[in-house]
N, CA, C and O of each residue as an XYZ file, in Angstrom:
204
protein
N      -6.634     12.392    -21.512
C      -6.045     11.086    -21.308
C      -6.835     10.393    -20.200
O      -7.004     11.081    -19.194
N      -7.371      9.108    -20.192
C      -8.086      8.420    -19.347
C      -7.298      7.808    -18.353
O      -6.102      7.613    -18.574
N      -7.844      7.464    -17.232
C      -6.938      6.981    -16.071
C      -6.170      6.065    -16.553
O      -4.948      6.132    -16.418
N      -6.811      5.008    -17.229
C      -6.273      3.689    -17.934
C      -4.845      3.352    -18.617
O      -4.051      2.439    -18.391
N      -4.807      4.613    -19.693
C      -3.751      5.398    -20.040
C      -2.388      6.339    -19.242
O      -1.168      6.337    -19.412
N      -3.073      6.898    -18.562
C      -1.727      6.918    -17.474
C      -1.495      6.087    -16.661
O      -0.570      6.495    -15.959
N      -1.983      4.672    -16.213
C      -1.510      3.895    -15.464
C      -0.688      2.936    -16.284
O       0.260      2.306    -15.813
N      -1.100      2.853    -17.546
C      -0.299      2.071    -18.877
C       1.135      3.022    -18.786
O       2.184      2.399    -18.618
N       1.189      4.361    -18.881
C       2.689      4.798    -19.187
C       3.495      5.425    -18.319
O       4.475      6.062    -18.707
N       3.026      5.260    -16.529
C       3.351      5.475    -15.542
C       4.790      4.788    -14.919
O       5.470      4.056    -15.637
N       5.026      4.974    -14.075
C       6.531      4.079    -13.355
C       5.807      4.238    -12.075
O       5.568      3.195    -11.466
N       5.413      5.361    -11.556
C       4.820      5.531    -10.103
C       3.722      6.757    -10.341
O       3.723      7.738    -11.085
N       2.562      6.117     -9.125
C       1.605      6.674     -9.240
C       1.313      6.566     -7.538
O       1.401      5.555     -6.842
N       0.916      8.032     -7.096
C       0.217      7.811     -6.095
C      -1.453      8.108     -6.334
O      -1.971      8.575     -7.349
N      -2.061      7.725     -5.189
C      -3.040      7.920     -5.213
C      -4.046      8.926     -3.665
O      -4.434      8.359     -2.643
N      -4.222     10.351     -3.949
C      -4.663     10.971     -2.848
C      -5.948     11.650     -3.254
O      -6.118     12.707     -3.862
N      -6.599     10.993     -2.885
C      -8.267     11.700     -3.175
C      -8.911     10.976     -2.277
O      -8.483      9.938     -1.771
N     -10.418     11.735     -1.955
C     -10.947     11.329     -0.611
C     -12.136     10.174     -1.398
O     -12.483     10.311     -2.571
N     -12.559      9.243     -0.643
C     -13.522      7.836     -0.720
C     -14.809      8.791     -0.767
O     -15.439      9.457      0.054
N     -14.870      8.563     -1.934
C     -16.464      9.037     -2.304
C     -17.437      7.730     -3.214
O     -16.957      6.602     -3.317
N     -18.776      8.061     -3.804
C     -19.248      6.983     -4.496
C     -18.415      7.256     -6.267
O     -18.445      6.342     -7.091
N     -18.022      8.046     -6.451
C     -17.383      8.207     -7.846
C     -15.747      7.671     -7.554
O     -14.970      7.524     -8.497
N     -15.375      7.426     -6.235
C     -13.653      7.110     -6.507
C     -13.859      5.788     -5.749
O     -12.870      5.296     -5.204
N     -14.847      5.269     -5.674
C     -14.885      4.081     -4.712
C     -13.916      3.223     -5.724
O     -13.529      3.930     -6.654
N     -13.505      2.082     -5.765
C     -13.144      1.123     -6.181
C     -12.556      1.785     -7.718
O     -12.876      1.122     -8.705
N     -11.816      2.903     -7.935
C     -11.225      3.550     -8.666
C     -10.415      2.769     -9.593
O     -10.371      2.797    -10.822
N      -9.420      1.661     -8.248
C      -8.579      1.488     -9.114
C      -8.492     -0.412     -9.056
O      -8.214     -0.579     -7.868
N      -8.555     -1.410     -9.500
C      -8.538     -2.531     -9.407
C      -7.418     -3.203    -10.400
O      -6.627     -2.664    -11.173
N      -7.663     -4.674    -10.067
C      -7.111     -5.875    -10.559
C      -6.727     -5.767    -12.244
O      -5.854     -6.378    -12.862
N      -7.796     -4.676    -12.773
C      -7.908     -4.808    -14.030
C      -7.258     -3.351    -14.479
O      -7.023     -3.183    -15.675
N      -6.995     -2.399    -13.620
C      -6.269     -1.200    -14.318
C      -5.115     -1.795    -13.972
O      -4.286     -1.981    -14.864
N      -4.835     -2.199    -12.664
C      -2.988     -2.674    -12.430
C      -2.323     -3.500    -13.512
O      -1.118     -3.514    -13.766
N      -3.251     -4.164    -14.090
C      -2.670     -5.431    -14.945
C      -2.614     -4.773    -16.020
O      -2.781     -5.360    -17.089
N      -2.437     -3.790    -15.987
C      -2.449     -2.963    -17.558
C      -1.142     -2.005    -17.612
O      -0.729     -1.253    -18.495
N      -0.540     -2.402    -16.023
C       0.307     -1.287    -15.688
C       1.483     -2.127    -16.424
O       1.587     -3.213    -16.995
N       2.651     -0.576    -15.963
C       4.285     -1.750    -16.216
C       4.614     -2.831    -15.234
O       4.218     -2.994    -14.080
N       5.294     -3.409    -15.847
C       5.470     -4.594    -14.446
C       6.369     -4.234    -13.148
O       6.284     -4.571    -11.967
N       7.285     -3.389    -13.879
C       7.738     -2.540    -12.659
C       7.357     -1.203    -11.876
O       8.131     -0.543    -11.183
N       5.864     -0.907    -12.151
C       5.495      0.119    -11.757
C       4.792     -0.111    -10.339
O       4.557     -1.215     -9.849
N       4.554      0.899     -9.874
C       4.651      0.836     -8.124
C       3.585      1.967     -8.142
O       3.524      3.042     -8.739
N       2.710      1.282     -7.207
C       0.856      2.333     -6.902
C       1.486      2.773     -5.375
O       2.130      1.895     -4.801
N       1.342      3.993     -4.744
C       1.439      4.598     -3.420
C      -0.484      4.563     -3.036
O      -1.216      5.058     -3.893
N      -0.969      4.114     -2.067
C      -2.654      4.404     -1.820
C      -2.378      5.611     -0.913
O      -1.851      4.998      0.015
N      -2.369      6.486     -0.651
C      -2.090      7.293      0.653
C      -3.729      7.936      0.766
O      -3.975      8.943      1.431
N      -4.491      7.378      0.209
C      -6.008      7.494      0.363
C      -7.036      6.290      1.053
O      -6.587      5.235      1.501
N      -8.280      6.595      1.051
C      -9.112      5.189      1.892
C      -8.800      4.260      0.768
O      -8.642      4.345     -0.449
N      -8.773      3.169      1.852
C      -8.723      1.441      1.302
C      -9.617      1.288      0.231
O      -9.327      0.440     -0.613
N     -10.765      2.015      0.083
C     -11.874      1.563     -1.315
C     -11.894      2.329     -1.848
O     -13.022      2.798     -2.002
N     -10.575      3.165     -2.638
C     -10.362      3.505     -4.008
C      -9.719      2.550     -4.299
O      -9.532      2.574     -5.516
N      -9.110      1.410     -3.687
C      -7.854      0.539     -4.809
C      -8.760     -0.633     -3.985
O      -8.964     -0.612     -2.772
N      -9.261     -1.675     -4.947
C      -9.506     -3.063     -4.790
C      -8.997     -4.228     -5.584
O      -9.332     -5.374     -5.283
């Protein structure tokens, strides 16, 4: 299952992995908008996995 896909059938998602060049900018404008509308991202990782 691709990230894309579990952020589509998620309710809550955190996010804990360390800022590397493969998780940089992981998660953006364009996976969220794919999410539920009531679903809720936790970052508890560096600021440039989620842009």
């Amino acid at each position: 299952m691709s990230i894309d896909e579990v952020l589509k059938i998620s309710d809550l998602v955190t996010i804990h992995m360390p800022l590397t060049p493969e998780t940089k900018n992981l998660s953006n404008a364009k996976s969220i908008a794919g999410m539920k509308d009531d679903a809720v991202v936790l970052n508890m990782a560096r600021g440039g996995i989620v842009n």
